[in-house]
Amino acid sequence: MTIVTALLVIAIIVMVHEIGHFVAAKWQGVEVQEFSIGFGPSLIGIKRGETRYSLRLLPLGGFVRMAGMGAQDEDQDNPRGFNRKTPLQKVEVLAAGPGMNFLLAALIFVYTFTFVGLPHAVESPVIGEVIKGKPAYEAGLKAQDRVVAVNGEEVSTWNEFVTEVRKAEPGQPISMTVVRNGQKIELTVRPEFDREQKTSIIGVRQTIEFERVGIWDGLKLGFYQTFHITWLLLSGLGQLLTGAASSADLAGPVGITRMIGDAAEGGLVYLANFTALLSINLGILNLLPIPALDGSRIVFAVIEGIRRKPVEPERENFIHFLGFVFLMVLILLVTYNDIVRLVRG
């Protein structure tokens, strides 16, 4: 189910991206030869007018094939080819894909804020979720248990509860008093050491409540959230380029699939918000000036506008080919990192 959910999420994000290119190309009068979700052999396809709509074997991508984007002579001579459009028209078609990814993220946030609500952490020490396989789960803690004491120390807030747990030595038993259905229950939990947080944990999450907002506030907050996350991701990218952040933190298809599965376990709201985050990631990635991506093609369109003539198609396509090879190697490297992290737990 994790794999199926991940494929659906990725397919939605890619489809929205390609719809952006498709609509903008049609708007500018470009001949669209194929609209495809996925790569590899075609599983199913249907032709409507001049465009073939297809679903391919590997759903980790997609494309809109337009006349005039290749180096073939017949494409270059097509009067409705992409190459015959002005630099500004080319930029509009190329930027429409990433733009749709940002719009999708904003609409998801608007929906969740308006119809589900803004998430607020409950300050009282009430267990919101018990993670399966963790010490709290093994000890018998359940969601909605209210913790009143840890090792004999009374706790009245979530922070006090977390502080007492972190004081404990990993593997050493701690006593917990919880109230469940009006009755006090004594439990013994053996915390484990968390490598990421570098502290003792028992595997519980805080209770989250949602407060709905009006549609106008939801619109403002949704678009602000999209802008805020975009800025944070760009800042992280800057740290990655300067060496302030480690490239080992990059996730590939395996890592993303695992994160989608984790989000799905939290419920539809968490999955929707993570989908928005992935959509923003895809929008940013495609705007980077990396050959074979939209950002690189936008750079070539800008160069054409400055030079008053396009770069030779053979040279541009060779550069995009090198970029595609680079991206494939990068995907293999981050996938290897994903598998290593998965094996190490």
Tab-separated table of C-alpha atoms in Angstrom:
chain	number	residue	atom	x	y	z
A	1	MET	CA	0.000	0.000	0.000
A	2	THR	CA	2.940	2.334	0.661
A	3	ILE	CA	4.212	1.793	-2.878
A	4	VAL	CA	0.730	2.260	-4.381
A	5	THR	CA	0.180	5.462	-2.364
A	6	ALA	CA	3.605	6.787	-3.383
A	7	LEU	CA	2.927	6.097	-7.062
A	8	LEU	CA	-0.444	7.863	-6.867
A	9	VAL	CA	1.068	10.914	-5.144
A	10	ILE	CA	3.934	11.137	-7.644
A	11	ALA	CA	1.556	10.623	-10.577
A	12	ILE	CA	-0.697	13.475	-9.375
A	13	ILE	CA	2.231	15.863	-8.926
A	14	VAL	CA	3.705	14.982	-12.326
A	15	MET	CA	0.325	15.167	-14.074
A	16	VAL	CA	-0.321	18.662	-12.684
A	17	HIS	CA	3.157	19.731	-13.805
A	18	GLU	CA	2.647	18.426	-17.332
A	19	ILE	CA	-0.844	19.929	-17.532
A	20	GLY	CA	0.820	23.310	-16.986
A	21	HIS	CA	3.100	22.777	-19.985
A	22	PHE	CA	0.251	21.325	-22.043
A	23	VAL	CA	-2.201	24.169	-21.472
A	24	ALA	CA	0.438	26.875	-21.999
A	25	ALA	CA	1.646	25.201	-25.214
A	26	LYS	CA	-1.892	24.967	-26.579
A	27	TRP	CA	-2.491	28.592	-25.578
A	28	GLN	CA	0.567	29.665	-27.567
A	29	GLY	CA	-0.447	27.573	-30.585
A	30	VAL	CA	2.329	24.993	-30.267
A	31	GLU	CA	1.618	21.574	-31.782
A	32	VAL	CA	1.536	19.092	-28.881
A	33	GLN	CA	2.295	15.621	-30.210
A	34	GLU	CA	2.062	13.638	-26.965
A	35	PHE	CA	0.976	14.094	-23.356
A	36	SER	CA	2.414	11.256	-21.285
A	37	ILE	CA	2.390	10.239	-17.637
A	38	GLY	CA	5.418	8.037	-16.972
A	39	PHE	CA	8.425	6.890	-18.981
A	40	GLY	CA	9.313	3.700	-20.837
A	41	PRO	CA	7.010	1.494	-22.914
A	42	SER	CA	3.471	2.729	-23.436
A	43	LEU	CA	0.824	0.779	-21.524
A	44	ILE	CA	-2.212	2.524	-22.949
A	45	GLY	CA	-2.753	5.431	-25.272
A	46	ILE	CA	-5.449	7.258	-27.167
A	47	LYS	CA	-5.209	9.961	-29.810
A	48	ARG	CA	-7.480	12.977	-29.817
A	49	GLY	CA	-6.864	15.454	-32.591
A	50	GLU	CA	-3.138	16.025	-33.031
A	51	THR	CA	-2.219	14.823	-29.520
A	52	ARG	CA	-1.658	11.301	-28.230
A	53	TYR	CA	-2.450	10.830	-24.510
A	54	SER	CA	-0.536	7.918	-23.002
A	55	LEU	CA	0.256	6.135	-19.750
A	56	ARG	CA	3.706	4.530	-19.622
A	57	LEU	CA	5.298	1.794	-17.563
A	58	LEU	CA	7.402	3.872	-15.132
A	59	PRO	CA	5.180	6.460	-13.390
A	60	LEU	CA	8.118	8.398	-11.880
A	61	GLY	CA	7.866	11.241	-14.364
A	62	GLY	CA	6.110	12.403	-17.478
A	63	PHE	CA	6.490	14.647	-20.500
A	64	VAL	CA	4.744	16.818	-23.071
A	65	ARG	CA	6.294	16.253	-26.491
A	66	MET	CA	5.998	19.359	-28.635
A	67	ALA	CA	6.962	19.904	-32.242
A	68	GLY	CA	10.197	21.850	-32.626
A	69	MET	CA	11.824	20.854	-29.348
A	70	GLY	CA	14.040	18.189	-30.955
A	71	ALA	CA	16.844	18.517	-33.448
A	72	GLN	CA	14.983	16.633	-36.202
A	73	ASP	CA	14.631	18.513	-39.496
A	74	GLU	CA	10.884	17.890	-39.762
A	75	ASP	CA	10.360	19.371	-36.311
A	76	GLN	CA	12.481	22.410	-37.050
A	77	ASP	CA	10.440	23.194	-40.171
A	78	ASN	CA	7.057	22.872	-38.460
A	79	PRO	CA	5.363	26.321	-38.532
A	80	ARG	CA	3.687	25.522	-35.194
A	81	GLY	CA	6.873	24.210	-33.627
A	82	PHE	CA	8.104	25.313	-30.210
A	83	ASN	CA	11.275	26.610	-31.897
A	84	ARG	CA	9.232	29.111	-33.940
A	85	LYS	CA	7.896	30.891	-30.842
A	86	THR	CA	9.364	34.052	-29.358
A	87	PRO	CA	11.683	33.751	-26.313
A	88	LEU	CA	8.928	35.154	-24.076
A	89	GLN	CA	6.413	32.599	-25.351
A	90	LYS	CA	8.935	29.802	-24.752
A	91	VAL	CA	9.515	30.979	-21.181
A	92	GLU	CA	5.754	31.013	-20.578
A	93	VAL	CA	5.374	27.406	-21.783
A	94	LEU	CA	8.410	26.208	-19.818
A	95	ALA	CA	7.573	28.018	-16.578
A	96	ALA	CA	3.924	26.886	-16.611
A	97	GLY	CA	4.848	23.384	-15.373
A	98	PRO	CA	6.678	24.453	-12.203
A	99	GLY	CA	4.096	27.205	-11.738
A	100	MET	CA	1.336	24.602	-11.578
A	101	ASN	CA	3.290	22.712	-8.903
A	102	PHE	CA	3.388	25.812	-6.708
A	103	LEU	CA	-0.312	26.425	-7.372
A	104	LEU	CA	-1.171	22.815	-6.458
A	105	ALA	CA	0.693	23.176	-3.155
A	106	ALA	CA	-1.084	26.437	-2.366
A	107	LEU	CA	-4.525	24.948	-3.105
A	108	ILE	CA	-3.785	21.930	-0.886
A	109	PHE	CA	-2.823	24.221	1.981
A	110	VAL	CA	-5.888	26.407	1.402
A	111	TYR	CA	-8.113	23.330	1.534
A	112	THR	CA	-6.561	21.885	4.697
A	113	PHE	CA	-6.547	25.215	6.546
A	114	THR	CA	-10.146	26.008	5.555
A	115	PHE	CA	-11.875	22.638	5.790
A	116	VAL	CA	-9.633	20.762	8.244
A	117	GLY	CA	-8.022	23.551	10.210
A	118	LEU	CA	-4.721	24.867	11.458
A	119	PRO	CA	-2.825	22.284	13.524
A	120	HIS	CA	-2.183	23.144	17.159
A	121	ALA	CA	-0.227	20.967	19.578
A	122	VAL	CA	-2.126	20.239	22.803
A	123	GLU	CA	-0.058	21.338	25.808
A	124	SER	CA	-1.479	18.744	28.203
A	125	PRO	CA	0.434	15.409	28.446
A	126	VAL	CA	-2.133	13.400	26.485
A	127	ILE	CA	-0.753	10.761	24.115
A	128	GLY	CA	-1.820	11.539	20.567
A	129	GLU	CA	-0.310	8.504	18.845
A	130	VAL	CA	1.700	5.460	19.882
A	131	ILE	CA	4.189	4.285	17.256
A	132	LYS	CA	3.986	0.580	16.584
A	133	GLY	CA	7.078	-1.381	17.560
A	134	LYS	CA	8.442	1.329	19.875
A	135	PRO	CA	8.878	0.967	23.680
A	136	ALA	CA	5.595	2.749	24.496
A	137	TYR	CA	3.682	0.348	22.220
A	138	GLU	CA	5.364	-2.676	23.785
A	139	ALA	CA	4.590	-1.376	27.292
A	140	GLY	CA	0.875	-0.997	26.535
A	141	LEU	CA	0.507	2.783	26.249
A	142	LYS	CA	-2.463	3.857	24.129
A	143	ALA	CA	-3.631	6.979	22.356
A	144	GLN	CA	-5.612	9.331	24.625
A	145	ASP	CA	-3.775	8.140	27.755
A	146	ARG	CA	-3.056	11.113	30.018
A	147	VAL	CA	0.353	10.888	31.660
A	148	VAL	CA	0.262	12.164	35.254
A	149	ALA	CA	3.657	10.965	36.577
A	150	VAL	CA	7.011	9.651	35.360
A	151	ASN	CA	9.272	7.918	37.881
A	152	GLY	CA	7.190	9.407	40.662
A	153	GLU	CA	7.523	12.973	39.312
A	154	GLU	CA	4.169	14.593	38.536
A	155	VAL	CA	3.818	16.093	35.056
A	156	SER	CA	1.147	18.535	33.954
A	157	THR	CA	2.413	19.563	30.474
A	158	TRP	CA	3.763	17.754	27.446
A	159	ASN	CA	7.172	19.451	27.809
A	160	GLU	CA	7.484	18.228	31.408
A	161	PHE	CA	6.639	14.705	30.256
A	162	VAL	CA	9.247	14.811	27.455
A	163	THR	CA	11.875	16.208	29.850
A	164	GLU	CA	11.383	13.329	32.289
A	165	VAL	CA	11.636	10.743	29.490
A	166	ARG	CA	14.841	12.278	28.176
A	167	LYS	CA	16.402	12.083	31.642
A	168	ALA	CA	16.121	8.289	31.550
A	169	GLU	CA	18.956	6.050	30.428
A	170	PRO	CA	18.224	4.044	27.258
A	171	GLY	CA	17.203	0.502	28.128
A	172	GLN	CA	16.593	1.271	31.799
A	173	PRO	CA	12.966	0.874	33.003
A	174	ILE	CA	10.946	3.927	33.982
A	175	SER	CA	7.577	3.880	35.700
A	176	MET	CA	4.682	5.828	34.248
A	177	THR	CA	1.289	6.609	35.723
A	178	VAL	CA	-1.440	7.275	33.183
A	179	VAL	CA	-5.163	7.916	33.392
A	180	ARG	CA	-7.253	5.835	30.992
A	181	ASN	CA	-11.047	5.997	31.031
A	182	GLY	CA	-10.963	7.595	34.470
A	183	GLN	CA	-8.735	4.916	35.998
A	184	LYS	CA	-5.065	5.190	36.987
A	185	ILE	CA	-2.764	2.606	35.427
A	186	GLU	CA	0.875	1.908	36.272
A	187	LEU	CA	3.147	0.974	33.369
A	188	THR	CA	6.854	0.269	32.934
A	189	VAL	CA	8.617	1.507	29.790
A	190	ARG	CA	12.197	0.976	28.642
A	191	PRO	CA	13.247	4.005	26.509
A	192	GLU	CA	15.474	3.535	23.484
A	193	PHE	CA	18.171	5.843	22.113
A	194	ASP	CA	17.219	7.868	19.040
A	195	ARG	CA	20.176	8.542	16.750
A	196	GLU	CA	18.644	11.579	15.058
A	197	GLN	CA	17.476	13.354	18.228
A	198	LYS	CA	20.415	11.946	20.223
A	199	THR	CA	18.244	11.348	23.270
A	200	SER	CA	15.988	8.773	24.922
A	201	ILE	CA	12.545	8.264	23.370
A	202	ILE	CA	9.614	5.918	23.942
A	203	GLY	CA	7.793	6.380	20.615
A	204	VAL	CA	4.775	8.603	21.192
A	205	ARG	CA	3.491	11.716	19.482
A	206	GLN	CA	1.780	14.764	20.904
A	207	THR	CA	-1.962	15.272	20.440
A	208	ILE	CA	-2.748	17.643	17.573
A	209	GLU	CA	-6.006	19.597	17.308
A	210	PHE	CA	-7.224	21.442	14.231
A	211	GLU	CA	-8.890	24.859	14.238
A	212	ARG	CA	-10.734	25.857	11.063
A	213	VAL	CA	-10.331	29.313	9.535
A	214	GLY	CA	-12.496	31.287	7.125
A	215	ILE	CA	-12.035	30.960	3.364
A	216	TRP	CA	-10.303	34.351	3.060
A	217	ASP	CA	-7.871	33.579	5.877
A	218	GLY	CA	-7.394	30.122	4.385
A	219	LEU	CA	-6.438	31.659	1.026
A	220	LYS	CA	-3.936	34.021	2.609
A	221	LEU	CA	-2.425	31.355	4.841
A	222	GLY	CA	-2.279	28.785	2.036
A	223	PHE	CA	-0.327	31.008	-0.330
A	224	TYR	CA	1.858	32.315	2.503
A	225	GLN	CA	2.659	28.730	3.546
A	226	THR	CA	3.679	27.927	-0.027
A	227	PHE	CA	5.948	30.980	-0.149
A	228	HIS	CA	7.410	30.209	3.283
A	229	ILE	CA	8.218	26.568	2.459
A	230	THR	CA	9.686	27.607	-0.902
A	231	TRP	CA	11.985	30.049	0.888
A	232	LEU	CA	13.038	27.403	3.416
A	233	LEU	CA	13.791	24.886	0.666
A	234	LEU	CA	15.809	27.446	-1.295
A	235	SER	CA	17.742	28.279	1.872
A	236	GLY	CA	18.443	24.577	2.371
A	237	LEU	CA	19.607	24.310	-1.242
A	238	GLY	CA	21.956	27.228	-0.649
A	239	GLN	CA	23.398	25.476	2.398
A	240	LEU	CA	23.846	22.321	0.337
A	241	LEU	CA	25.779	24.206	-2.347
A	242	THR	CA	28.000	25.982	0.191
A	243	GLY	CA	28.682	22.785	2.132
A	244	ALA	CA	26.808	23.914	5.249
A	245	ALA	CA	24.430	20.956	4.781
A	246	SER	CA	25.330	17.376	3.897
A	247	SER	CA	24.352	15.826	0.564
A	248	ALA	CA	23.777	12.604	2.519
A	249	ASP	CA	20.431	14.095	3.590
A	250	LEU	CA	19.141	14.009	0.000
A	251	ALA	CA	16.373	11.487	-0.627
A	252	GLY	CA	15.768	9.505	-3.794
A	253	PRO	CA	12.802	7.423	-4.967
A	254	VAL	CA	13.190	4.887	-2.139
A	255	GLY	CA	13.452	7.561	0.550
A	256	ILE	CA	10.543	9.538	-0.853
A	257	THR	CA	8.391	6.391	-0.996
A	258	ARG	CA	9.169	5.696	2.650
A	259	MET	CA	8.338	9.286	3.666
A	260	ILE	CA	5.044	9.147	1.762
A	261	GLY	CA	4.214	5.948	3.631
A	262	ASP	CA	5.013	7.601	6.967
A	263	ALA	CA	2.817	10.580	6.046
A	264	ALA	CA	-0.033	8.284	4.999
A	265	GLU	CA	0.085	6.553	8.386
A	266	GLY	CA	-0.634	9.923	10.019
A	267	GLY	CA	-3.838	10.326	8.007
A	268	LEU	CA	-5.125	12.119	4.939
A	269	VAL	CA	-4.206	15.601	6.218
A	270	TYR	CA	-0.557	14.656	6.720
A	271	LEU	CA	-0.446	12.944	3.327
A	272	ALA	CA	-1.998	15.984	1.622
A	273	ASN	CA	0.459	18.377	3.245
A	274	PHE	CA	3.399	16.148	2.335
A	275	THR	CA	2.094	16.033	-1.242
A	276	ALA	CA	2.163	19.841	-1.229
A	277	LEU	CA	5.749	19.766	0.037
A	278	LEU	CA	6.784	17.357	-2.725
A	279	SER	CA	5.025	19.517	-5.319
A	280	ILE	CA	7.004	22.571	-4.181
A	281	ASN	CA	10.192	20.497	-4.334
A	282	LEU	CA	9.425	19.486	-7.915
A	283	GLY	CA	8.663	23.093	-8.868
A	284	ILE	CA	11.977	24.323	-7.457
A	285	LEU	CA	13.955	21.433	-8.949
A	286	ASN	CA	12.586	22.073	-12.438
A	287	LEU	CA	13.454	25.772	-12.274
A	288	LEU	CA	17.118	25.070	-11.512
A	289	PRO	CA	19.420	25.764	-14.493
A	290	ILE	CA	20.344	22.084	-14.837
A	291	PRO	CA	20.445	20.814	-18.433
A	292	ALA	CA	17.397	18.711	-19.387
A	293	LEU	CA	15.189	20.554	-16.877
A	294	ASP	CA	12.804	23.453	-17.508
A	295	GLY	CA	15.169	25.926	-15.845
A	296	SER	CA	17.929	25.185	-18.339
A	297	ARG	CA	15.572	25.576	-21.287
A	298	ILE	CA	14.425	28.904	-19.842
A	299	VAL	CA	18.088	29.988	-19.733
A	300	PHE	CA	18.449	29.085	-23.424
A	301	ALA	CA	15.305	31.107	-24.221
A	302	VAL	CA	16.747	34.116	-22.365
A	303	ILE	CA	20.048	33.727	-24.252
A	304	GLU	CA	18.059	33.655	-27.496
A	305	GLY	CA	16.349	36.888	-26.528
A	306	ILE	CA	19.696	38.556	-25.810
A	307	ARG	CA	21.457	37.202	-28.939
A	308	ARG	CA	18.418	37.732	-31.164
A	309	LYS	CA	18.901	34.186	-32.469
A	310	PRO	CA	18.530	30.725	-30.930
A	311	VAL	CA	21.345	28.422	-29.927
A	312	GLU	CA	21.966	25.725	-32.546
A	313	PRO	CA	19.463	22.885	-31.859
A	314	GLU	CA	22.160	20.178	-32.061
A	315	ARG	CA	24.316	21.944	-29.465
A	316	GLU	CA	21.401	22.638	-27.117
A	317	ASN	CA	20.115	19.063	-27.328
A	318	PHE	CA	23.611	17.672	-26.646
A	319	ILE	CA	23.827	19.814	-23.498
A	320	HIS	CA	20.401	18.553	-22.377
A	321	PHE	CA	21.547	14.983	-23.031
A	322	LEU	CA	24.548	15.481	-20.747
A	323	GLY	CA	22.230	16.931	-18.123
A	324	PHE	CA	19.949	13.904	-18.389
A	325	VAL	CA	22.921	11.571	-17.836
A	326	PHE	CA	23.942	13.649	-14.808
A	327	LEU	CA	20.443	13.403	-13.351
A	328	MET	CA	20.354	9.619	-13.826
A	329	VAL	CA	23.703	9.255	-12.037
A	330	LEU	CA	22.456	11.528	-9.238
A	331	ILE	CA	19.289	9.441	-8.843
A	332	LEU	CA	21.382	6.268	-8.601
A	333	LEU	CA	23.595	7.838	-5.906
A	334	VAL	CA	20.718	9.093	-3.742
A	335	THR	CA	18.912	5.773	-4.194
A	336	TYR	CA	22.023	4.012	-2.895
A	337	ASN	CA	21.976	6.359	0.125
A	338	ASP	CA	18.284	5.574	0.634
A	339	ILE	CA	18.958	1.835	0.678
A	340	VAL	CA	21.893	2.225	3.074
A	341	ARG	CA	19.739	4.273	5.466
A	342	LEU	CA	16.935	1.730	5.156
A	343	VAL	CA	19.261	-1.186	5.985
A	344	ARG	CA	20.742	0.701	8.952
A	345	GLY	CA	17.254	1.490	10.235
